[in-house]
CSV table of C-alpha atoms in Angstrom, one decimal:
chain,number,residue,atom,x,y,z
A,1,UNK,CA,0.0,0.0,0.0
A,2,UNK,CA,1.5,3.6,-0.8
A,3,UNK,CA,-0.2,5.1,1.9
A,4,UNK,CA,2.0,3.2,4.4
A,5,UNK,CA,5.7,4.7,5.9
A,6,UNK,CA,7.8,1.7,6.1
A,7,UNK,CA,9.3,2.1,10.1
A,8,UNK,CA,12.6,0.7,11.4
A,9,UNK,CA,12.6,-2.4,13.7
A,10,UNK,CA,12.5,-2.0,17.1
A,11,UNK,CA,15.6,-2.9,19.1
A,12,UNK,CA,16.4,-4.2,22.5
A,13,UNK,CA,15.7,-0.7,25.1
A,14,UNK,CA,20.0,-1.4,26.4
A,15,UNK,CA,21.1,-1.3,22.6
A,16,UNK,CA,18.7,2.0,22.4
A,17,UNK,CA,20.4,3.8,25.8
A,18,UNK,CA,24.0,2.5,24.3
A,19,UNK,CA,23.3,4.6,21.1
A,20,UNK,CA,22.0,7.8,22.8
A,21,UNK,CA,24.2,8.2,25.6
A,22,UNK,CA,27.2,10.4,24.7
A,23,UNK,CA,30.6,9.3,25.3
A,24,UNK,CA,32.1,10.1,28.5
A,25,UNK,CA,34.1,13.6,28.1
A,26,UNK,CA,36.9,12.8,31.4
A,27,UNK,CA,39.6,11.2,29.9
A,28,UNK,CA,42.5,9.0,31.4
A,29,UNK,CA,45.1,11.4,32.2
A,30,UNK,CA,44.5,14.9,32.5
A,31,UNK,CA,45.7,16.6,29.4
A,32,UNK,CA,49.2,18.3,29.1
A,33,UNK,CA,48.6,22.0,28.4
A,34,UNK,CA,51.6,24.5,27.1
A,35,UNK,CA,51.5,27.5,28.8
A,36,UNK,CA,51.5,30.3,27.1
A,37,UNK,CA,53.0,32.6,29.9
A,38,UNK,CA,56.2,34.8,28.5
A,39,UNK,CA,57.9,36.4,31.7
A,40,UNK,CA,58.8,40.0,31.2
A,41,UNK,CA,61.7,42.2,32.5
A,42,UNK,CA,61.4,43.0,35.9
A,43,UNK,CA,59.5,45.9,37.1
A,44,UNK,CA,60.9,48.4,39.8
A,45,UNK,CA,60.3,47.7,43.7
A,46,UNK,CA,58.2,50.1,45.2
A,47,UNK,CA,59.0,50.3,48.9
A,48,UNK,CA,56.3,49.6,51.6
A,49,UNK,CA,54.6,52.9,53.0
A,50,UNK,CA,55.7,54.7,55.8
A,51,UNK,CA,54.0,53.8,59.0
A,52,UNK,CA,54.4,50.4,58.8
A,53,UNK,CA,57.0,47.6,59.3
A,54,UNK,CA,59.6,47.6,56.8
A,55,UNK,CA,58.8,51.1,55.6
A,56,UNK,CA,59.8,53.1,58.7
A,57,UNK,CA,62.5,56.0,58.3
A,58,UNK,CA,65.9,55.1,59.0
A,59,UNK,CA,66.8,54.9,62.9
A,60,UNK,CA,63.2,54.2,64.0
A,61,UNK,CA,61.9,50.9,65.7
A,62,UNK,CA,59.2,49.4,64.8
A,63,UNK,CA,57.3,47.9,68.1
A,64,UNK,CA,56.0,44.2,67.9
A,65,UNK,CA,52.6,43.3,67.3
A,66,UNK,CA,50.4,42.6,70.3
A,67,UNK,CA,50.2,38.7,69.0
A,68,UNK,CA,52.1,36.3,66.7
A,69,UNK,CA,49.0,35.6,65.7
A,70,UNK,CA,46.1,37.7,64.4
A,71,UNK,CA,43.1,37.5,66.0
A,72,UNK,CA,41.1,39.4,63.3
A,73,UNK,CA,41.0,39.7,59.4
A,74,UNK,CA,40.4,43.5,57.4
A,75,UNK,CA,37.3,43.7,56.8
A,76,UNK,CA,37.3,45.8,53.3
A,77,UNK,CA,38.8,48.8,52.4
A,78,UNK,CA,43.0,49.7,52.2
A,79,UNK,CA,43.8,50.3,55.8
A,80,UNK,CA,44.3,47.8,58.4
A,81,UNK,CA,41.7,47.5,61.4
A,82,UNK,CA,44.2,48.7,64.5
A,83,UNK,CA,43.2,47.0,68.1
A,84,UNK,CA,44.3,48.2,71.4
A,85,UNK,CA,47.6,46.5,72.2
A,86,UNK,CA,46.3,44.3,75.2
A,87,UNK,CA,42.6,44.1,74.5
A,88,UNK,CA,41.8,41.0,72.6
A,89,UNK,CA,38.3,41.6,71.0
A,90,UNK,CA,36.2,39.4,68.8
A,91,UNK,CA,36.8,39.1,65.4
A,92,UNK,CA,33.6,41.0,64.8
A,93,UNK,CA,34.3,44.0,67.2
A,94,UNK,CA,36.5,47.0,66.7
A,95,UNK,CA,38.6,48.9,69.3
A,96,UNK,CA,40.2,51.4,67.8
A,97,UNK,CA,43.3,53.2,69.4
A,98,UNK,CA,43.1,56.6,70.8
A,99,UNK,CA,46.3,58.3,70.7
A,100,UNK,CA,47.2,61.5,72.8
A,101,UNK,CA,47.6,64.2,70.1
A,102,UNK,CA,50.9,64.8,69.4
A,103,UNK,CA,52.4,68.0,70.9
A,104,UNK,CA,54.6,70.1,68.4
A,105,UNK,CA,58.6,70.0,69.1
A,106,UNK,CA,60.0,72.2,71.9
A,107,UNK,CA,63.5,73.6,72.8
A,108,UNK,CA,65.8,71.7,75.3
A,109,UNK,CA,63.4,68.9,75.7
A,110,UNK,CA,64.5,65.2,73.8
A,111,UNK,CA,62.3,64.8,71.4
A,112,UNK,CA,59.2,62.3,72.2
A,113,UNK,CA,59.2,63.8,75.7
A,114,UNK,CA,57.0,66.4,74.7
A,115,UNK,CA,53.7,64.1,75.7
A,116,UNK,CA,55.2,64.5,79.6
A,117,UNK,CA,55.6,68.2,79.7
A,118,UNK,CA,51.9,68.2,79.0
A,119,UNK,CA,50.9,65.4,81.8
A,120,UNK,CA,51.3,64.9,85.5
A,121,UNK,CA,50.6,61.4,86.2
A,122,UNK,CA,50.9,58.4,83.7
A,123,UNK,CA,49.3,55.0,83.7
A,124,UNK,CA,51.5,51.7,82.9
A,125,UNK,CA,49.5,48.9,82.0
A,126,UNK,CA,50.9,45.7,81.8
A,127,UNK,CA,49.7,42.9,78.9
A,128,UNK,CA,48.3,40.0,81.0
A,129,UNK,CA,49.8,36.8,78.8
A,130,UNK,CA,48.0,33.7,79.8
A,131,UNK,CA,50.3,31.2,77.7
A,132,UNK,CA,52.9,32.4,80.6
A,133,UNK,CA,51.0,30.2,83.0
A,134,UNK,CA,50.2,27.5,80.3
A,135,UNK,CA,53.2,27.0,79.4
A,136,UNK,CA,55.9,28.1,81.7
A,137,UNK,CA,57.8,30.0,79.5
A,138,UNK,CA,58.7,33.4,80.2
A,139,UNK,CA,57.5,36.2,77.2
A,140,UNK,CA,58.6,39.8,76.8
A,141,UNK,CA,56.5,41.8,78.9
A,142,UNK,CA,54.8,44.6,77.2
A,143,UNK,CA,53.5,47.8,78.3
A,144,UNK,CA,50.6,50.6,77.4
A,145,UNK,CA,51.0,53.7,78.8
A,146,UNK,CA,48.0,56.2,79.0
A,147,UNK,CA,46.9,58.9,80.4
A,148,UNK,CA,44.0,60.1,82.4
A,149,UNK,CA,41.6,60.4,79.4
A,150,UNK,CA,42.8,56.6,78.6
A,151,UNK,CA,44.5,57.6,75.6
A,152,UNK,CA,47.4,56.1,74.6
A,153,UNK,CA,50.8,57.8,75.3
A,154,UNK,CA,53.7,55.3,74.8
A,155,UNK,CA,54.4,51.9,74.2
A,156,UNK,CA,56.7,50.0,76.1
A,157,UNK,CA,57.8,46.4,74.5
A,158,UNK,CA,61.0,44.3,76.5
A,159,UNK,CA,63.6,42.8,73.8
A,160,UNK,CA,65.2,40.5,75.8
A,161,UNK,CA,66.5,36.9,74.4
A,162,UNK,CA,64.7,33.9,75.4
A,163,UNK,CA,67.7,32.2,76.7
A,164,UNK,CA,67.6,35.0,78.8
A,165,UNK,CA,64.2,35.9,80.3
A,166,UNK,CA,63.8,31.9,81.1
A,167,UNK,CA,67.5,31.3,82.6
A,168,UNK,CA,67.4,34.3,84.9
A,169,UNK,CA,63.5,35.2,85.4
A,170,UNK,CA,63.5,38.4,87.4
A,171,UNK,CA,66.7,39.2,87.6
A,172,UNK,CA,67.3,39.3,84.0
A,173,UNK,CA,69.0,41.9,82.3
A,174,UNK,CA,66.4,43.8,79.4
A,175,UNK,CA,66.0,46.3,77.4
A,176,UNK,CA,62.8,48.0,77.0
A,177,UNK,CA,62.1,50.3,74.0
A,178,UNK,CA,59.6,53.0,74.4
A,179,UNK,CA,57.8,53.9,71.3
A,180,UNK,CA,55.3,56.6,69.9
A,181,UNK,CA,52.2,56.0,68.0
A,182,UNK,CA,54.8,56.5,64.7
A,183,UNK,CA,56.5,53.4,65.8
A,184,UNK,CA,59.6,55.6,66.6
A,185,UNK,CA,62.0,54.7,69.2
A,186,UNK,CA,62.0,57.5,71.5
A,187,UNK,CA,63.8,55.8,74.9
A,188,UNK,CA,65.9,53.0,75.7
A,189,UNK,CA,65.8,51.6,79.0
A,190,UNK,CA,68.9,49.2,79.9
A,191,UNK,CA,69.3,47.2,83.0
A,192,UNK,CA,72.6,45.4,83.4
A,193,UNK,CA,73.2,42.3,85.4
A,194,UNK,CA,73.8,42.4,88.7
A,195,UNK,CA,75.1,39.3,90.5
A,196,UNK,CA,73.1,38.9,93.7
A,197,UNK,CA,75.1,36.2,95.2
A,198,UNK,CA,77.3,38.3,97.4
A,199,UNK,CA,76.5,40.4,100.1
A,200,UNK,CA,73.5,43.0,99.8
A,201,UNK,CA,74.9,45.4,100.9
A,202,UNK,CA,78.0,45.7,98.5
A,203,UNK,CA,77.8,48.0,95.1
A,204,UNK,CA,78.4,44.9,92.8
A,205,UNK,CA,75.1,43.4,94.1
A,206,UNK,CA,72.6,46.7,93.6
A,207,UNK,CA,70.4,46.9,90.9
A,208,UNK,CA,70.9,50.0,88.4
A,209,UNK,CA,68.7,51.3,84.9
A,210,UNK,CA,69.8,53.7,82.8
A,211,UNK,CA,67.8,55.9,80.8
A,212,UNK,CA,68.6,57.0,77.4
A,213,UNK,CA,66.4,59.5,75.5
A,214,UNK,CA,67.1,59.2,72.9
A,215,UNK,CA,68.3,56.1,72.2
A,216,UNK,CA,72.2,56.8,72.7
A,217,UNK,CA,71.9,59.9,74.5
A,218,UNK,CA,71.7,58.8,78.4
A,219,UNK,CA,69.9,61.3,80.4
A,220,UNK,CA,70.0,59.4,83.9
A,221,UNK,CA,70.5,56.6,86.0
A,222,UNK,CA,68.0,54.8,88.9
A,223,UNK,CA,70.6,53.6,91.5
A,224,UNK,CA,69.3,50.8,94.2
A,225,UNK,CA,70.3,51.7,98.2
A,226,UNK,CA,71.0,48.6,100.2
A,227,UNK,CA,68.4,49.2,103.1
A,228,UNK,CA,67.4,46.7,106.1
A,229,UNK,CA,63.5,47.6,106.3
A,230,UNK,CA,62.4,49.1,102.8
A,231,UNK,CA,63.6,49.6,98.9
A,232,UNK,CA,65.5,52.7,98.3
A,233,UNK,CA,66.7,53.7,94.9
A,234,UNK,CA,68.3,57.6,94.3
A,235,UNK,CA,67.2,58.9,91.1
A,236,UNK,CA,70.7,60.4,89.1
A,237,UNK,CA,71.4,62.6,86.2
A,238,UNK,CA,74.0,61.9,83.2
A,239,UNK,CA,76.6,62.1,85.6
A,240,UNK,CA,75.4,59.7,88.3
A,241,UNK,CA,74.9,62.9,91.3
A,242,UNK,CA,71.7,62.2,93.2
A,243,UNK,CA,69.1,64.4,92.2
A,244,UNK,CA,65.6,62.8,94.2
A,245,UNK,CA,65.4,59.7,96.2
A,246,UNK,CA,62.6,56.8,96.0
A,247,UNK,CA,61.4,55.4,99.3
A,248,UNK,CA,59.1,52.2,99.4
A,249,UNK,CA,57.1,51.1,101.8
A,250,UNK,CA,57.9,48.4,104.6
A,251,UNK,CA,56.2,45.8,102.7
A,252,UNK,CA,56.2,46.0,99.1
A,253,UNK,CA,54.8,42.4,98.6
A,254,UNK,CA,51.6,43.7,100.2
A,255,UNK,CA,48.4,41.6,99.6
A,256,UNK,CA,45.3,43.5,99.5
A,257,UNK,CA,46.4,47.0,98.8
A,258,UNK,CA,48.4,49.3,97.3
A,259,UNK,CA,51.7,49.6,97.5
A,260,UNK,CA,53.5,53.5,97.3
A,261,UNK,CA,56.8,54.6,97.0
A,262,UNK,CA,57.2,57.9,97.5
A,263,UNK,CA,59.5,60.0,95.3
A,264,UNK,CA,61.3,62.7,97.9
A,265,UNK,CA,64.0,65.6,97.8
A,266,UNK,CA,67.6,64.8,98.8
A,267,UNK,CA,66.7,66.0,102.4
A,268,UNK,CA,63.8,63.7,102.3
A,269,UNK,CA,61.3,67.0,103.2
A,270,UNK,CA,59.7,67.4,100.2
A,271,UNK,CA,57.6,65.7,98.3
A,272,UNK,CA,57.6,65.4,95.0
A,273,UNK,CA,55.7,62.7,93.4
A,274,UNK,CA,55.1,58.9,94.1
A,275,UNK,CA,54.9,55.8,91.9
A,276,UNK,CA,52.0,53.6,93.2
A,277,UNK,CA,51.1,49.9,92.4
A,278,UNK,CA,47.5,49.5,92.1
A,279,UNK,CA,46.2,46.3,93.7
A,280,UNK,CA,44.2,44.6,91.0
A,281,UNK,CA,43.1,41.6,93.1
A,282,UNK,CA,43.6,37.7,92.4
A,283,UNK,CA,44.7,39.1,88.9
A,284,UNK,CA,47.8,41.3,91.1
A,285,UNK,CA,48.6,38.1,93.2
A,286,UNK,CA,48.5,34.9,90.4
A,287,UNK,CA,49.6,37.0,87.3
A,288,UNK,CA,52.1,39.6,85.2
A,289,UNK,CA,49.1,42.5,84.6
A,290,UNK,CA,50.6,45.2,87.0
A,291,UNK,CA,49.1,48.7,86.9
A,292,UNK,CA,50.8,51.6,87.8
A,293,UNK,CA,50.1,55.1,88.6
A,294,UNK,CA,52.9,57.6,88.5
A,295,UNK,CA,52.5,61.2,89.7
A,296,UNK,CA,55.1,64.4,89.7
A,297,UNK,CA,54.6,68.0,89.3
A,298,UNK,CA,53.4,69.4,85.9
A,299,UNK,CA,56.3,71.3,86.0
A,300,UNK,CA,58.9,69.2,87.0
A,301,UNK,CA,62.0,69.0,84.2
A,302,UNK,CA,60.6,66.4,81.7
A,303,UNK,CA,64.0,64.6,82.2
A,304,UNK,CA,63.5,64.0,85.8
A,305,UNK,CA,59.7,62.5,84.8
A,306,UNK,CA,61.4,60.7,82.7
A,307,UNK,CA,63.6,59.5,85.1
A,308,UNK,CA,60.3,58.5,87.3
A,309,UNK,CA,59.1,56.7,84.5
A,310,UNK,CA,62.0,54.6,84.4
A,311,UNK,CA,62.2,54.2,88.2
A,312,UNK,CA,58.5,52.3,87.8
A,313,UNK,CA,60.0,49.5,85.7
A,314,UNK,CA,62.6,48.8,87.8
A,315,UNK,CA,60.5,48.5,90.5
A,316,UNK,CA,58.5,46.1,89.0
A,317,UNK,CA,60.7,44.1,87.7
A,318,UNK,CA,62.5,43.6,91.5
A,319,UNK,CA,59.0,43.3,93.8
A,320,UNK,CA,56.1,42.6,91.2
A,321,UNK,CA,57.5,40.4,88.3
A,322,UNK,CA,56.1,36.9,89.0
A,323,UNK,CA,57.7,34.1,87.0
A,324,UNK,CA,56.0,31.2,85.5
A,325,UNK,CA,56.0,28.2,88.0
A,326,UNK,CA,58.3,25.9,87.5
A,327,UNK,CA,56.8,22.0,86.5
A,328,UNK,CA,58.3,19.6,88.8
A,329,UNK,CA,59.7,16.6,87.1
């Protein structure tokens, strides 16, 4: 019949998905592909900006970071999310720094001291570091130093080896750098060893810190006095002559309350300023977080509260520096 379209046999419905499935694309092996990359000449190095590390001007320091490792990431933008050294906040909160403004230079003062003609009592803030009482080992202790709006003054950072710190603990020799918010290096504080297995009462055995501002330019000495009852340190100039006197109290390891040393003239009549060591509870007695308050006359020379400033490290590093425990083995 001519009406009639002749149709193709039917086959098997597998033979049917066979022909209509397409081949499988992945091959064996991946593919070998020829780059097409042709390496130029090399372009010229642009230096880092200035402000951060490896882009400082030459004879600046740049302080270490408040952690090895970084407890946030930038969240957009060009410039870096800055935390208060100390403060550890979530990754989702900010705390910006607030830096004192900076004051504009002055004759006969070194410069970076111009924040303490301007101040008459400082803070020093020590970081708390909880892996020191995880792990036993002794860190550089770090320092932020404000004033009474809690703005930031100074930074104080130890550089001290490791064989160091954890060989001799608190009667380590250090070096503490005090920085700016530029990251410059405006004083050096150097304490020497001293051994302490002779007599107390011989000069070999007293502690000492000098005071260089700037760094390389010594501006002062803090001396220890051997005394039965008390601590007792004369504060010097360049030329080691006693210029004030530092008297502690009777107790210096006291629990529950503050402990003052009182910054006096020569004579011991007047008064001039004190350093004090706020009691901070369990956190003062179990743990490196001291906090200082240091007070002197607003118009005291600003190398003499510099001087006072130095004093306060020393002193802490004698009566209020608590090593790691030691593990028993």
């Amino acid at each position: 019949m001519s009406g009639v379209v002749p149709t193709a046999p039917e086959q098997p419905a597998g033979e049917m998905e066979n022909q209509t499935k397409p081949p499988d694309p992945r091959p064996d092996a991946p593919p070998e592909y020829s780059s097409h990359f042709l390496p130029g000449p090399p372009g010229t190095a642009v230096p880092p900006p200035t402000g951060y590390p490896g882009g400082l001007p030459m004879g600046y320091y740049s302080p270490q970071q408040p952690s090895t490792f970084p407890l946030y990431q930038p969240v957009g933008g060009i410039h870096p999310v800055r935390y208060q050294p100390g403060k550890y906040p979530m990754p989702n909160q900010s705390v910006p720094i607030t830096w004192m403004p900076g004051p504009t230079p002055m004759a006969n003062c070194p410069p970076g001291l111009e924040y303490l003609v301007q101040l008459d009592n400082i803070h020093v803030l020590q970081h708390f570091e909880p892996l020191e009482m995880m792990t036993c080992f002794e860190t550089n202790n770090r320092y932020d130093i404000k004033n009474n709006s809690d703005q930031m003054v100074y930074v104080v950072t130890e550089d001290t080896d490791d064989f160091t710190r954890n060989a001799y603990r608190t009667l380590r020799p250090f070096v503490l750098r005090v920085t700016d918010c530029m990251g410059r290096e405006i004083m050096t504080m150097q304490r020497p060893f001293r051994c302490t297995c002779c007599c107390f009462c011989c000069p070999s055995a007293r502690q000492e810190l000098e005071v260089q501002c700037p760094p390389g330019v010594t501006i002062g000495f803090v001396a220890e006095h051997w005394n039965l009852c008390r601590a007792v340190y004369s504060i010097q100039n360049e030329k080691k002559e006693n210029v004030m006197r530092v008297r502690g109290p009777c107790s210096t390891y006291g629990c529950g309350s503050d402990s003052v040393f009182e910054v006096k003239s020569l004579d011991g009549i007047s008064n001039i300023g004190s350093i004090i060591r706020k009691w901070n509870g369990l956190l003062s007695a179990m743990a490196d977080a001291d906090h200082f308050d240091i007070h002197f006359p607003l118009d005291l020379d600003v190398k003499m509260k510099a001087m006072i400033f130095g004093a306060c490290f020393l002193i802490g590093f004698m009566y209020f520096e608590r090593s790691p425990p030691q593990r028993s083995r």
